[in-house]
Amino acid sequence: MPGAATQRSFEIRTYGCQMNMHDSERLAGLLEDAGYQRVAEGTNPDVVVFNTCAIRENADNRLYGNLGHLLPVKNSHPGMQIAVGGCLAQKDRATITQRAPWVDVVFGTHNIGSLPALLERARVQQQAQVEILESLERFPSVLPASRESPYSAWVAISVGCNNTCTFCIVPSLRGREEDRRPGDILAEIEALASEGVLEITLLGQNVNSYGVGFGDRLAFGKLLRSCGNVAGLERVRFTSPHPRDFTDDVIDAMAETANVMPALHMPLQSGSDAILRAMRRAYRREKYLAILDRVRSAMPEAAITTDIIVGFPGETEKDFADTLDLVRRARFAGAFTFQYSLRPGTPAADMPDQVPPEVVGERYERLAALVAELSLQENQKLVGREVEVLVADGEGRKDNATHRMSGRCRDNRLIHFAPADPAPRPGDVVTTMVTGAAPHYLLADGAPVAVRHTQAGDAWAAQRNRLAGAAESLTETGSVVTARGNNLVLLGMPSRRPTA
Ligand code: SAM
Ligand code: SF4
């Protein structure tokens, strides 16, 4: 293993869903434990790890494009290693090293814990290492983590999925659902809260089926209620629920647990019953809408968002009109809209009546326009209301230019707000009044009504100071360094690059 004298730097490039972002925190923790030092993207590190996604076809193309760009970089950087993990690695396996023979390590979704050993073996043997397992080696949550944020954390409650949605490649790459024990999950949440984390997001491909693994169908609602007892934990979120398994006990638990946020991201996929049947999504449009009604009567302020796929095989203009109609009735606060992407090996890939790309594209534009129009209307309803904002780091790309800061409201809406003087820190909590709205965000341009300094804000400031201290010691060596998020960013060639 590399020691301090030969400390090698690494960067992780993450694609896809929250599960992947969380896996990347584990990969970073593993590498740091093994003696590597993290630097930010674009700083010519010794090891680049791609944590890939396979959900849509463009993810494949993007990976091979990025690997191509790295070849000349690797040629000019002796000892550099490239590792590819995640869903696309699980899918393509040795094909990756055939298409990109300059890749050193390929690892799958079931063995992320092997990364440091595989890098070392590839380095010693001077030969690419491909290791893909068919079932989970150990639950990733037992691995060390280097978390991105001191105020907000992902917590996996399950991995894998027992559903068979005909468009989806996830079950074949992530395996069957495995549930973590509630006691382990709560112990992790309590540890996070004691470190100052204010917000957690419970992660699973289908959080509503959580508990099937240990025979308790009510386990998810109970878990939400238990989160309500964790001292210091202010915000609890989850993703993704599945309409088929969404039961009233979960709605009751959401409404009756003070720190469970009034926000629900519940994937719809299609508003047509015929397409839902063909997708093997075992609920129908009226059931979906009835869940929304019950959620709204229990939590009138809830913001509801969704995922929708356009152009699934066999989708007619009438099916698409049903989706538009449901979107109007659902009054979504936002939606992730996707063009159907054929995934070889999934049942939908072999269905007749694949929809021509130009039809998919045209429907996609119409859906996106409707979603934007309706989410603007929903956001405008909040103008004039006071909202509580958890200040975020890096959520507002234009913040410097607009002199605003950004964060998330309790209902998960993004808000750009005018900060007080002195400005709050990421992790602090601000109460402010909404003064404007756009389809994807709110604005608050008056002075905040209240600013609450939190332990999470202290933790963010401490992290900043640590990074600044480390940067100072590196600049003494002649490197130009700045801090970005959780990373030290070396600008230009560092004068202290360790030798491998
Ligand atoms: N488990 C979640 C659920 O049941 O909805 C979703 C997981 S998936 C990572 C996130 C979203 O990607 C899905 O909700 C779906 O809208 C989209 N998606 C999955 N497969 C797709 C495909 N083949 N083409 C287009 N979009 C897809
Ligand atoms: Fe894929 Fe369906 Fe499982 Fe979600 S529930 S991961 S869409 S198979």
XYZ file of C-alpha atoms and ligand atoms in Angstrom:
535
model
C 0.000 0.000 0.000
C 1.248 3.500 -0.678
C 2.613 5.118 2.472
C 2.936 8.779 3.445
C 6.293 9.093 1.708
C 4.788 8.015 -1.596
C 1.340 9.501 -1.151
C -0.562 9.285 -4.394
C -3.420 11.591 -5.312
C -6.841 10.556 -6.604
C -9.988 11.969 -8.135
C -13.394 10.319 -8.455
C -15.752 11.175 -11.317
C -19.289 10.131 -10.482
C -22.149 9.645 -12.933
C -25.803 8.807 -12.329
C -27.966 8.503 -9.266
C -27.636 9.265 -5.550
C -26.701 5.642 -4.895
C -23.620 6.171 -7.044
C -22.782 9.456 -5.306
C -22.973 7.647 -1.991
C -20.847 4.744 -3.292
C -18.279 7.349 -4.342
C -18.097 8.592 -0.752
C -17.237 5.017 0.233
C -14.641 4.742 -2.541
C -13.050 7.997 -1.364
C -13.023 6.729 2.239
C -11.370 3.473 1.163
C -8.685 5.256 -0.842
C -7.966 7.768 1.936
C -7.682 4.896 4.421
C -5.208 3.280 2.044
C -3.069 6.443 2.084
C -4.178 8.236 -1.074
C -4.895 11.985 -1.032
C -7.976 13.394 -2.694
C -7.736 16.268 -5.182
C -10.388 17.827 -7.376
C -11.278 17.072 -10.970
C -8.919 18.344 -13.622
C -5.807 18.440 -11.409
C -3.877 15.635 -13.048
C -4.027 13.114 -10.197
C -2.208 9.789 -10.014
C -5.437 7.791 -9.937
C -8.704 8.625 -11.696
C -11.736 6.534 -10.705
C -14.875 6.572 -12.849
C -17.986 5.530 -10.934
C -20.279 4.864 -13.865
C -23.966 4.688 -14.671
C -25.660 2.431 -17.238
C -29.225 3.606 -16.957
C -29.265 5.302 -20.347
C -27.263 4.791 -23.497
C -25.577 8.212 -23.503
C -23.889 7.231 -20.210
C -21.969 4.521 -22.134
C -20.906 6.907 -24.883
C -19.795 9.486 -22.364
C -17.575 7.032 -20.476
C -15.714 5.856 -23.571
C -15.332 9.476 -24.714
C -13.843 10.446 -21.352
C -11.521 7.441 -21.315
C -10.320 8.493 -24.783
C -9.527 12.001 -23.515
C -7.484 10.522 -20.661
C -5.190 8.427 -22.870
C -2.789 11.281 -23.789
C -2.876 12.487 -20.165
C -1.894 9.028 -18.975
C 0.856 8.769 -21.585
C 2.425 11.948 -20.251
C 2.031 10.994 -16.564
C 4.127 7.937 -15.628
C 2.491 5.738 -12.996
C -0.995 7.128 -13.542
C -3.814 4.607 -13.096
C -7.420 4.601 -14.320
C -10.137 2.566 -12.589
C -13.697 2.047 -13.818
C -16.405 0.881 -11.418
C -20.175 1.063 -10.982
C -23.066 -0.132 -13.129
C -21.423 0.195 -16.547
C -18.405 -1.760 -15.318
C -20.722 -4.470 -13.980
C -22.412 -4.552 -17.408
C -19.428 -4.295 -19.766
C -16.780 -6.095 -17.661
C -13.729 -7.051 -19.733
C -15.141 -5.186 -22.757
C -13.924 -2.010 -21.066
C -10.283 -3.104 -21.115
C -10.739 -4.310 -24.715
C -12.173 -0.978 -25.873
C -9.803 1.044 -23.671
C -6.702 -1.106 -22.982
C -5.140 1.769 -21.014
C -7.658 1.167 -18.165
C -5.902 -0.455 -15.173
C -8.786 -1.660 -12.994
C -12.405 -2.643 -13.608
C -14.559 -3.415 -10.551
C -18.295 -3.972 -10.217
C -21.185 -2.860 -8.035
C -20.779 -5.777 -5.615
C -17.117 -5.350 -4.684
C -16.348 -1.654 -4.294
C -14.308 -2.566 -1.205
C -11.701 -4.228 -3.468
C -10.616 -1.031 -5.219
C -7.412 -0.265 -3.246
C -6.199 -3.890 -3.514
C -6.943 -4.004 -7.252
C -5.055 -0.749 -7.875
C -2.085 -2.076 -5.975
C -2.170 -5.422 -7.804
C -2.377 -3.697 -11.193
C 0.572 -1.513 -10.226
C 2.748 -4.388 -9.028
C 1.820 -6.785 -11.825
C 1.737 -4.037 -14.486
C -1.412 -5.674 -15.791
C -5.074 -4.680 -15.896
C -7.234 -6.204 -13.164
C -10.901 -6.975 -13.888
C -12.905 -8.198 -10.898
C -16.694 -8.438 -11.098
C -18.711 -10.384 -8.518
C -22.236 -11.723 -9.034
C -23.468 -10.989 -5.527
C -22.781 -8.436 -2.841
C -19.458 -8.965 -1.078
C -20.513 -6.919 1.948
C -22.961 -4.105 2.504
C -21.167 -0.920 1.362
C -22.261 0.874 4.545
C -19.671 -1.073 6.566
C -16.890 0.484 4.473
C -15.182 3.729 5.529
C -16.703 6.869 4.022
C -15.317 10.273 3.139
C -18.516 12.296 3.091
C -18.969 15.222 0.737
C -20.967 17.393 3.105
C -20.731 18.068 6.849
C -24.444 18.982 7.032
C -26.222 16.510 4.746
C -25.652 12.770 4.289
C -26.916 9.807 2.278
C -27.809 6.695 4.265
C -28.394 3.456 2.320
C -31.237 1.343 3.722
C -31.163 -1.251 0.953
C -29.301 -2.088 -2.228
C -30.594 -3.858 -5.332
C -34.159 -4.223 -6.550
C -36.667 -7.088 -6.777
C -38.816 -5.383 -9.413
C -38.673 -6.139 -13.103
C -39.592 -2.865 -14.800
C -39.148 -3.823 -18.447
C -37.105 -0.727 -19.395
C -34.687 -0.911 -16.492
C -31.224 -2.385 -16.300
C -30.722 -1.800 -12.564
C -31.849 -5.226 -11.233
C -29.433 -7.069 -13.533
C -26.527 -4.862 -12.385
C -27.288 -4.230 -8.711
C -28.828 -7.626 -7.906
C -31.795 -8.464 -5.705
C -32.843 -6.201 -2.868
C -30.857 -6.586 0.312
C -32.126 -4.710 3.339
C -29.960 -3.415 6.126
C -31.080 -4.052 9.686
C -32.938 -1.064 11.210
C -30.560 -1.022 14.206
C -27.518 -0.615 11.917
C -29.211 2.160 9.963
C -30.196 4.037 13.110
C -26.729 3.657 14.603
C -25.275 5.253 11.445
C -27.842 8.084 11.557
C -27.190 8.731 15.256
C -23.437 8.860 14.619
C -23.981 11.321 11.765
C -26.258 13.538 13.865
C -23.738 13.553 16.700
C -21.142 14.861 14.211
C -23.476 17.735 13.324
C -25.236 16.372 10.231
C -28.682 18.031 10.082
C -30.171 16.274 7.079
C -30.197 12.671 5.922
C -31.607 11.073 2.781
C -32.536 7.409 3.098
C -31.602 5.597 -0.099
C -33.015 2.511 -1.770
C -34.273 1.615 -5.263
C -37.676 0.940 -3.679
C -37.795 2.235 -0.113
C -41.418 1.076 0.268
C -40.436 -2.565 -0.011
C -37.828 -2.093 2.735
C -38.352 -4.858 5.303
C -39.307 -7.677 2.896
C -35.865 -9.119 3.554
C -36.583 -9.589 7.275
C -40.342 -10.076 7.121
C -41.668 -6.693 8.258
C -43.808 -4.937 5.654
C -44.261 -1.927 7.926
C -40.528 -1.477 8.459
C -40.144 1.698 6.372
C -42.807 3.677 8.242
C -41.293 2.496 11.536
C -37.837 3.592 10.378
C -39.151 7.077 9.563
C -40.716 7.311 13.018
C -37.446 6.188 14.646
C -35.609 8.966 12.775
C -37.921 11.350 14.617
C -36.220 10.380 17.883
C -32.648 11.122 16.769
C -31.406 14.154 18.695
C -30.179 16.986 16.492
C -31.503 15.497 13.238
C -33.623 18.222 11.617
C -34.430 16.918 8.153
C -35.208 13.406 6.928
C -35.765 12.659 3.231
C -35.918 9.477 1.189
C -35.681 8.230 -2.380
C -37.161 6.379 -4.237
C -40.622 5.310 -3.187
C -42.582 2.976 -5.475
C -46.312 3.660 -5.981
C -47.154 -0.055 -5.975
C -45.856 -0.527 -2.432
C -46.715 2.911 -1.035
C -48.992 2.296 1.951
C -50.895 4.660 4.241
C -48.752 3.842 7.271
C -45.855 5.583 5.478
C -47.990 8.675 4.814
C -49.014 8.716 8.488
C -45.383 8.326 9.577
C -44.350 11.209 7.283
C -47.093 13.489 8.568
C -46.622 12.612 12.241
C -42.806 12.730 12.417
C -41.699 16.318 12.830
C -38.316 15.970 11.115
C -39.582 14.046 8.052
C -39.778 16.712 5.376
C -42.922 17.536 3.386
C -41.399 16.404 0.104
C -42.077 13.338 -1.998
C -40.188 12.291 -5.118
C -42.335 9.432 -6.457
C -41.464 8.133 -9.957
C -44.521 7.918 -12.222
C -42.838 6.789 -15.503
C -46.067 7.051 -17.543
C -49.620 8.344 -17.167
C -51.005 5.642 -19.462
C -52.318 2.448 -17.901
C -51.450 0.461 -21.033
C -47.836 1.664 -20.908
C -47.576 1.105 -17.134
C -48.708 -2.477 -17.783
C -46.122 -2.917 -20.552
C -43.488 -1.420 -18.244
C -44.521 -3.961 -15.587
C -45.171 -1.148 -13.142
C -47.918 -2.730 -11.025
C -50.018 0.380 -10.288
C -52.350 2.421 -12.442
C -52.828 6.154 -12.942
C -55.793 6.468 -10.555
C -53.871 4.683 -7.792
C -50.933 7.047 -8.299
C -53.200 10.113 -8.124
C -54.981 8.734 -5.044
C -51.616 8.466 -3.231
C -50.939 12.128 -4.063
C -54.365 13.108 -2.706
C -53.710 11.288 0.550
C -50.213 12.771 0.877
C -51.596 16.269 0.292
C -54.448 15.881 2.731
C -51.965 14.720 5.402
C -49.294 17.327 4.439
C -50.888 20.217 2.520
C -47.508 21.913 2.053
C -45.845 18.830 0.471
C -43.938 19.385 -2.769
C -44.286 16.381 -5.068
C -41.814 15.597 -7.835
C -41.441 12.661 -10.192
C -39.612 10.807 -12.990
C -41.286 10.318 -16.385
C -40.126 8.345 -19.428
C -41.285 9.449 -22.890
C -41.380 7.144 -25.905
C -41.525 3.708 -24.285
C -42.112 1.071 -27.028
C -45.711 1.106 -28.228
C -46.479 4.546 -26.722
C -49.215 6.096 -28.895
C -50.250 9.738 -29.065
C -53.211 8.778 -26.861
C -50.881 7.198 -24.247
C -48.757 10.327 -24.291
C -51.877 12.502 -23.914
C -52.698 10.455 -20.782
C -49.254 11.346 -19.394
C -49.810 15.049 -20.107
C -53.225 14.841 -18.465
C -51.846 13.174 -15.354
C -49.063 15.743 -15.116
C -51.691 18.519 -15.147
C -53.764 16.809 -12.467
C -50.757 15.946 -10.267
C -49.478 19.548 -10.059
C -45.868 18.404 -9.748
C -43.395 20.850 -8.263
C -40.867 19.411 -10.720
C -40.110 16.346 -12.808
C -37.090 14.599 -14.243
C -38.129 13.745 -17.779
C -36.260 11.137 -19.826
C -36.399 9.966 -23.402
C -36.751 6.178 -23.409
C -33.333 4.635 -23.916
C -33.117 1.073 -25.208
C -31.030 -1.065 -22.851
C -29.953 -4.346 -24.485
C -30.936 -7.318 -22.331
C -34.058 -5.670 -20.877
C -37.486 -7.002 -21.968
C -38.457 -3.653 -23.543
C -35.459 -3.806 -25.873
C -37.138 -6.632 -27.823
C -40.623 -5.144 -27.895
C -42.133 -4.296 -31.275
C -43.213 -0.725 -32.062
C -40.099 1.088 -30.854
C -41.027 4.769 -31.173
C -38.993 6.685 -33.814
C -36.465 9.104 -32.234
C -38.021 12.181 -33.874
C -41.413 11.330 -32.329
C -39.774 10.746 -28.924
C -37.915 14.054 -29.203
C -41.026 16.016 -30.133
C -43.077 14.496 -27.276
C -40.217 15.116 -24.872
C -40.213 18.845 -25.769
C -43.961 19.091 -25.210
C -43.720 17.326 -21.846
C -40.770 19.423 -20.680
C -42.635 22.635 -21.606
C -45.733 21.534 -19.678
C -43.691 20.504 -16.629
C -41.908 23.887 -16.643
C -45.195 25.789 -16.965
C -46.823 23.899 -14.097
C -43.826 23.958 -11.781
C -43.584 27.721 -12.311
C -47.235 28.031 -11.272
C -46.633 25.847 -8.200
C -43.520 27.833 -7.242
C -45.328 31.155 -7.680
C -47.802 30.095 -4.980
C -44.946 30.426 -2.482
C -44.175 34.080 -3.239
C -44.779 36.108 -0.076
C -44.339 33.080 2.220
C -41.588 32.555 4.764
C -39.424 29.494 4.197
C -36.730 27.797 6.246
C -33.569 27.193 4.218
C -30.680 24.848 4.931
C -27.768 26.769 3.398
C -25.890 24.672 0.849
C -22.387 24.630 -0.585
C -22.234 24.673 -4.378
C -25.962 24.618 -5.232
C -26.016 28.016 -6.942
C -23.675 28.234 -9.910
C -24.344 31.948 -10.402
C -24.176 32.896 -6.710
C -20.917 34.815 -7.045
C -22.252 36.929 -9.880
C -25.671 37.539 -8.285
C -24.349 38.011 -4.704
C -26.833 35.418 -3.467
C -26.421 32.184 -1.543
C -28.402 29.012 -2.186
C -30.007 26.254 -0.217
C -32.960 23.926 0.092
C -36.334 24.666 1.650
C -37.999 22.070 3.858
C -39.966 20.845 0.828
C -36.640 20.451 -1.058
C -37.217 23.401 -3.384
C -33.997 25.104 -4.412
C -33.852 28.751 -3.346
C -31.344 31.507 -4.127
C -31.429 34.129 -1.368
C -29.807 37.410 -0.374
C -27.537 36.607 2.579
C -27.300 38.590 5.785
C -24.074 40.325 6.802
C -22.107 38.440 8.045
C -23.199 35.736 5.648
C -24.418 32.396 7.009
C -22.281 29.349 6.408
C -23.324 26.227 4.503
C -25.015 24.083 7.156
C -26.610 27.090 8.899
C -30.366 27.621 8.749
C -31.911 30.815 7.396
C -35.524 31.936 7.479
C -36.421 34.248 4.625
C -39.360 35.404 2.517
C -39.860 34.224 -1.067
C -39.909 37.192 -3.464
C -39.837 35.485 -6.858
C -40.152 32.162 -8.655
C -38.880 30.363 -11.750
C -39.668 26.813 -12.925
C -36.645 25.307 -11.154
C -36.023 27.618 -8.182
C -37.315 30.290 -5.832
C -35.763 33.697 -5.109
C -35.624 35.601 -1.811
C -34.123 39.027 -2.310
C -35.024 40.668 1.019
C -32.927 40.514 4.176
C -33.326 37.180 6.011
C -35.862 37.137 8.838
C -33.574 34.942 10.969
C -30.216 33.213 10.739
C -29.463 30.246 12.998
C -25.865 29.147 13.385
C -25.654 25.365 13.699
C -23.165 22.674 14.627
C -23.235 21.718 10.930
C -22.163 25.262 10.004
C -19.349 25.011 12.582
C -18.298 21.681 11.031
C -18.310 23.260 7.557
C -16.164 26.183 8.808
C -13.751 23.766 10.531
C -13.434 21.754 7.324
C -12.736 24.979 5.396
C -10.029 25.954 7.889
C -8.401 22.522 7.700
C -8.319 22.705 3.914
C -6.982 26.256 4.010
C -4.213 25.128 6.411
C -3.292 22.220 4.154
C -3.362 24.530 1.140
C -1.044 26.988 2.889
C 1.517 24.291 3.616
C 1.391 23.188 -0.008
C 1.731 26.749 -1.356
C 4.886 27.081 0.735
C 6.270 24.390 -1.550
C 5.421 26.467 -4.625
C 2.113 24.879 -5.629
C -0.900 27.077 -6.289
C -3.766 25.665 -4.270
C -7.353 26.520 -3.524
C -10.149 24.730 -1.656
C -13.282 23.560 -3.431
C -15.914 21.622 -1.451
C -14.242 18.715 0.259
C -11.212 18.866 -2.009
C -7.899 20.553 -2.273
C -7.460 21.865 -5.776
C -3.937 22.091 -7.094
C -3.718 24.663 -9.844
C -0.897 24.102 -12.250
C 1.773 21.487 -11.673
C 2.426 20.831 -8.002
C 6.100 21.030 -7.090
C 5.674 18.303 -4.486
C 4.266 15.513 -6.658
C 5.191 12.334 -4.866
C 6.970 9.683 -6.818
C 5.198 6.358 -7.207
N -35.883 2.809 -8.560
C -36.421 4.006 -9.046
C -37.865 3.782 -9.485
O -38.455 2.781 -9.325
O -38.377 4.634 -10.115
C -35.647 4.624 -10.170
C -34.275 4.288 -10.417
S -33.590 4.858 -11.934
C -31.951 5.019 -11.350
C -34.019 6.560 -12.117
C -34.909 6.874 -13.281
O -34.259 6.604 -14.509
C -36.193 6.063 -13.381
O -37.183 6.527 -12.511
C -36.574 6.212 -14.825
O -37.431 7.310 -15.021
C -35.242 6.468 -15.521
N -34.898 5.334 -16.387
C -34.570 4.083 -16.006
N -34.343 3.308 -17.100
C -34.539 4.093 -18.185
C -34.449 3.866 -19.599
N -34.147 2.671 -20.100
N -34.689 4.911 -20.419
C -34.993 6.123 -19.920
N -35.098 6.395 -18.608
C -34.868 5.393 -17.733
Fe -35.510 -0.148 -12.021
Fe -38.086 -0.530 -11.522
Fe -36.255 -1.358 -9.748
Fe -36.684 1.265 -10.088
S -38.168 -0.240 -9.314
S -34.691 0.213 -9.995
S -37.117 1.403 -12.251
S -36.554 -2.138 -11.810
